Backbone as a printed PyTorch tensor [residue, N CA C, xyz], in Angstrom:
tensor([[[-21.9130,  -8.2350,  -2.6240],
         [-21.7030,  -9.2260,  -1.5900],
         [-22.4660,  -8.7800,  -0.3490]],

        [[-23.2280,  -9.6880,   0.2490],
         [-23.9250,  -9.3300,   1.4930],
         [-22.9430,  -9.0050,   2.6020]],

        [[-23.2220,  -7.9370,   3.3250],
         [-22.3270,  -7.4700,   4.3770],
         [-22.2070,  -8.4690,   5.5130]],

        [[-23.2510,  -9.2510,   5.7770],
         [-23.1870, -10.2070,   6.8840],
         [-22.2580, -11.3830,   6.6080]],

        [[-21.8190, -11.5830,   5.3620],
         [-20.8700, -12.6590,   5.0580],
         [-19.4220, -12.1900,   5.1310]],

        [[-19.1940, -10.8900,   5.2670],
         [-17.8440, -10.3380,   5.3070],
         [-17.3380, -10.2830,   6.7450]],

        [[-16.1760, -10.8810,   6.9990],
         [-15.5590, -10.8910,   8.3290],
         [-14.1270, -10.3800,   8.2090]],

        [[-13.7710,  -9.4090,   9.0540],
         [-12.4150,  -8.8720,   9.1020],
         [-11.8380,  -9.1480,  10.4800]],

        [[-10.5380,  -9.4490,  10.5230],
         [ -9.8430,  -9.5980,  11.7970],
         [ -8.3810,  -9.2630,  11.5820]],

        [[ -7.6920,  -9.0020,  12.6890],
         [ -6.2620,  -8.7000,  12.6510],
         [ -5.5550,  -9.6780,  13.5680]],

        [[ -4.4520, -10.2430,  13.0920],
         [ -3.6950, -11.2070,  13.8830],
         [ -2.2370, -11.1790,  13.4390]],

        [[ -1.3470, -10.9840,  14.3860],
         [  0.0820, -11.0720,  14.0960],
         [  0.5790, -10.1640,  13.0000]],

        [[  0.1220,  -8.9230,  12.9510],
         [  0.6010,  -7.9820,  11.9410],
         [  0.0110,  -8.1950,  10.5620]],

        [[ -1.1420,  -8.8630,  10.4820],
         [ -1.7970,  -9.0980,   9.1990],
         [ -3.2890,  -8.8310,   9.3180]],

        [[ -3.8900,  -8.3810,   8.2210],
         [ -5.3260,  -8.1960,   8.1220],
         [ -5.8870,  -9.4250,   7.4240]],

        [[ -6.8980, -10.0650,   8.0360],
         [ -7.5030, -11.2620,   7.4660],
         [ -8.9130, -10.9010,   7.0110]],

        [[ -9.1900, -11.1190,   5.7210],
         [-10.4880, -10.8220,   5.1280],
         [-11.1090, -12.1470,   4.6990]],

        [[-12.3050, -12.4500,   5.2440],
         [-13.0190, -13.6760,   4.8940],
         [-14.4230, -13.3010,   4.4500]],

        [[-14.9860, -14.0950,   3.5630],
         [-16.3490, -13.8330,   3.1350],
         [-16.8440, -14.8900,   2.1880]],

        [[-18.0360, -14.6620,   1.7030],
         [-18.6330, -15.5570,   0.7220],
         [-19.3730, -14.7280,  -0.3030]],

        [[-19.0150, -14.9260,  -1.5440],
         [-19.6380, -14.2150,  -2.6470],
         [-20.7040, -15.1240,  -3.2450]],

        [[-21.9530, -14.6410,  -3.3650],
         [-22.9960, -15.5000,  -3.9330],
         [-22.6990, -15.8130,  -5.3990]],

        [[-23.0780, -16.9870,  -5.7990],
         [-22.8640, -17.3850,  -7.2020],
         [-23.7600, -16.5530,  -8.1070]],

        [[-23.1650, -16.0370,  -9.1720],
         [-23.9110, -15.2010, -10.1090],
         [-24.8000, -16.0700, -10.9880]],

        [[-25.9920, -15.5800, -11.2600],
         [-26.9030, -16.2730, -12.1700],
         [-26.5580, -15.8350, -13.5880]],

        [[-26.1640, -16.7800, -14.4230],
         [-25.7840, -16.4540, -15.7980],
         [-26.7110, -17.1670, -16.7680]],

        [[-26.8980, -16.5650, -17.9060],
         [-27.7130, -17.1760, -18.9530],
         [-26.9630, -18.3750, -19.5450]],

        [[-27.6900, -19.3120, -20.0570],
         [-27.0780, -20.5340, -20.6090],
         [-26.1590, -20.2290, -21.7880]],

        [[-26.4420, -19.1850, -22.5440],
         [-25.6500, -18.8360, -23.7190],
         [-24.5340, -17.8330, -23.4240]],

        [[-24.3780, -17.4240, -22.1740],
         [-23.3630, -16.4110, -21.8290],
         [-21.9570, -16.9700, -22.0170]],

        [[-21.0520, -16.1270, -22.5070],
         [-19.6520, -16.5000, -22.6910],
         [-18.7880, -15.4700, -21.9900]],

        [[-17.6970, -15.9360, -21.3730],
         [-16.7900, -15.0590, -20.6520],
         [-15.3890, -15.1930, -21.2200]],

        [[-14.6940, -14.0770, -21.3020],
         [-13.2940, -14.1040, -21.7180],
         [-12.4090, -14.4770, -20.5310]],

        [[-12.6830, -13.8650, -19.3770],
         [-11.8920, -14.1330, -18.1830],
         [-12.7430, -13.8210, -16.9510]],

        [[-12.7440, -14.7430, -15.9780],
         [-13.4520, -14.5110, -14.7280],
         [-12.6760, -15.2240, -13.6400]],

        [[-12.3110, -14.4810, -12.5640],
         [-11.5140, -15.0730, -11.4840],
         [-12.2680, -16.2220, -10.8350]],

        [[-13.4970, -15.9590, -10.4130],
         [-14.3330, -17.0030,  -9.8220],
         [-15.7810, -16.5660,  -9.8930]],

        [[-16.6660, -17.5390,  -9.9610],
         [-18.0910, -17.2400, -10.0270],
         [-18.6540, -16.8680,  -8.6670]],

        [[-18.1770, -17.4950,  -7.6320],
         [-18.6790, -17.2420,  -6.2960],
         [-18.1210, -18.2640,  -5.3360]],

        [[-18.5580, -18.1880,  -4.1020],
         [-18.0940, -19.1180,  -3.0870],
         [-17.3070, -18.4080,  -2.0040]],

        [[-16.7520, -19.2010,  -1.1120],
         [-15.9940, -18.6500,   0.0170],
         [-14.6120, -18.1850,  -0.4270]],

        [[-14.1060, -17.1380,   0.2500],
         [-12.7580, -16.6590,  -0.0200],
         [-12.1040, -16.2220,   1.2790]],

        [[-10.7800, -16.1520,   1.2490],
         [ -9.9770, -15.6960,   2.3930],
         [ -8.7180, -15.0430,   1.8510]],

        [[ -8.4360, -13.8390,   2.3020],
         [ -7.2280, -13.1210,   1.9050],
         [ -6.5030, -12.6540,   3.1630]],

        [[ -5.1800, -12.7520,   3.1600],
         [ -4.3520, -12.2740,   4.2690],
         [ -3.4470, -11.1820,   3.7180]],

        [[ -3.5500,  -9.9780,   4.3110],
         [ -2.7630,  -8.8310,   3.8630],
         [ -1.7850,  -8.4630,   4.9730]],

        [[ -0.4620,  -8.6180,   4.7330],
         [  0.5090,  -8.2220,   5.7620],
         [  0.5050,  -6.7010,   5.9280]],

        [[  0.5590,  -6.2410,   7.1740],
         [  0.4960,  -4.8060,   7.4420],
         [  1.8750,  -4.1760,   7.5800]],

        [[  2.8570,  -4.8990,   8.0810],
         [  4.2220,  -4.4140,   8.0980],
         [  4.5610,  -3.3810,   9.1590]],

        [[  3.6310,  -3.0370,  10.0300],
         [  3.9000,  -2.0690,  11.0850],
         [  2.9990,  -2.3770,  12.2770]],

        [[  3.3480,  -1.8650,  13.4320],
         [  2.5200,  -2.0770,  14.6240],
         [  1.2140,  -1.3020,  14.4810]],

        [[  0.0950,  -1.9210,  14.8490],
         [ -1.2180,  -1.2980,  14.7190],
         [ -2.0000,  -1.4330,  16.0150]],

        [[ -2.9620,  -0.5640,  16.1990],
         [ -3.8650,  -0.6300,  17.3400],
         [ -5.1350,  -1.3330,  16.8760]],

        [[ -5.2790,  -2.6160,  17.1910],
         [ -6.4310,  -3.3880,  16.7260],
         [ -7.7070,  -3.0290,  17.4740]],

        [[ -7.6010,  -2.5240,  18.6840],
         [ -8.7900,  -2.1840,  19.4710],
         [ -9.5520,  -0.9980,  18.8830]],

        [[ -8.8740,  -0.0750,  18.2250],
         [ -9.5180,   1.1060,  17.6560],
         [ -9.6550,   1.0290,  16.1380]],

        [[ -9.5390,  -0.1670,  15.5760],
         [ -9.6720,  -0.3340,  14.1300],
         [-11.1230,  -0.1360,  13.7160]],

        [[-11.3130,   0.3620,  12.4980],
         [-12.6580,   0.5010,  11.9540],
         [-12.6120,   0.2540,  10.4450]],

        [[-13.7540,  -0.1440,   9.9020],
         [-13.8350,  -0.4520,   8.4800],
         [-15.1680,   0.0260,   7.9270]],

        [[-15.1430,   0.4790,   6.6750],
         [-16.3630,   0.8740,   5.9800],
         [-16.3340,   0.2800,   4.5860]],

        [[-17.5200,   0.0910,   4.0290],
         [-17.6160,  -0.3650,   2.6440],
         [-18.6360,   0.5170,   1.9380]],

        [[-18.1870,   1.1360,   0.8470],
         [-19.0400,   2.0290,   0.0510],
         [-18.7450,   1.7850,  -1.4160]],

        [[-19.7950,   1.6270,  -2.1900],
         [-19.6620,   1.4270,  -3.6390],
         [-18.7140,   0.2750,  -3.9740]],

        [[-18.7360,  -0.7700,  -3.1570],
         [-17.9070,  -1.9410,  -3.4220],
         [-16.4530,  -1.8070,  -3.0070]],

        [[-16.0890,  -0.7070,  -2.3340],
         [-14.7080,  -0.4920,  -1.9000],
         [-14.6340,  -0.6370,  -0.3830]],

        [[-13.7840,  -1.5390,   0.0840],
         [-13.5810,  -1.7620,   1.5090],
         [-12.4120,  -0.9040,   1.9720]],

        [[-12.6410,  -0.0990,   3.0110],
         [-11.5890,   0.7450,   3.5700],
         [-11.4220,   0.3880,   5.0430]],

        [[-10.1900,   0.0510,   5.4500],
         [ -9.9010,  -0.3420,   6.8220],
         [ -8.9040,   0.6570,   7.3840]],

        [[ -9.1750,   1.1630,   8.5970],
         [ -8.3130,   2.1520,   9.2440],
         [ -7.7870,   1.5680,  10.5510]],

        [[ -6.4600,   1.5900,  10.7070],
         [ -5.7930,   1.1730,  11.9330],
         [ -4.9440,   2.3300,  12.4540]],

        [[ -5.1500,   2.7720,  13.6930],
         [ -4.2180,   3.7440,  14.2660],
         [ -2.8430,   3.0900,  14.4360]],

        [[ -1.7630,   3.8330,  14.1980],
         [ -0.4150,   3.2840,  14.2910],
         [  0.0840,   3.3520,  15.7300]],

        [[ -0.2240,   2.2980,  16.4880],
         [  0.2000,   2.1800,  17.8780],
         [  0.5810,   0.7180,  18.0960]],

        [[  1.5510,   0.4700,  18.9720],
         [  1.9600,  -0.9110,  19.1960],
         [  0.8640,  -1.7040,  19.9010]],

        [[  0.7150,  -2.9430,  19.5040],
         [ -0.2530,  -3.8550,  20.1170],
         [  0.5310,  -4.9100,  20.8780]],

        [[  0.5040,  -4.8400,  22.1760],
         [  1.3050,  -5.7600,  22.9830],
         [  0.6120,  -7.0920,  23.2170]],

        [[ -0.6710,  -7.1690,  22.9980],
         [ -1.4140,  -8.3880,  23.2880],
         [ -1.2580,  -9.4480,  22.2070]],

        [[ -1.3190,  -9.0740,  20.9540],
         [ -1.0850,  -9.9970,  19.8570],
         [ -2.1870, -11.0080,  19.5900]],

        [[ -3.4020, -10.7880,  20.1050],
         [ -4.4800, -11.7330,  19.8490],
         [ -5.3270, -11.2900,  18.6630]],

        [[ -6.0830, -12.2310,  18.1060],
         [ -6.9730, -11.9280,  16.9810],
         [ -8.1550, -11.1170,  17.4820]],

        [[ -8.4910, -10.0470,  16.7590],
         [ -9.5640,  -9.1470,  17.1730],
         [-10.5090,  -8.9590,  15.9940]],

        [[-11.8150,  -9.1530,  16.1840],
         [-12.8050,  -8.9380,  15.1360],
         [-12.9810,  -7.4430,  14.8950]],

        [[-13.1850,  -7.0520,  13.6350],
         [-13.3500,  -5.6550,  13.2290],
         [-14.7370,  -5.4900,  12.6290]],

        [[-15.6030,  -4.6400,  13.1950],
         [-16.9390,  -4.4650,  12.6370],
         [-16.8850,  -3.6900,  11.3280]],

        [[-17.7770,  -4.0170,  10.3680],
         [-17.8650,  -3.3370,   9.0810],
         [-19.1960,  -2.6160,   9.0270]],

        [[-19.1660,  -1.3430,   8.6240],
         [-20.3880,  -0.5460,   8.5070],
         [-20.5680,  -0.0860,   7.0770]],

        [[-21.7560,   0.3530,   6.7390],
         [-22.0520,   0.9070,   5.4160],
         [-22.1140,   2.3990,   5.4960]]])
């Protein structure tokens, strides 16, 4: 997935992951047993369950694994904050 299509944000005690996965090019004769989706836009909301410091959040993606780090500090503002992703 291209990194420029991946957007992370935090709002109200939840991590919001948005992005777009390019459609895979498949051969006409290819058969699949199970596939969640071929491609397109997606959005996932992950509840965090604890107070977090959104201002000092950071995220990395390596070998297809997204890792997000939030320091455990109360956030009194409660607004949505964009989180930059690095390689």
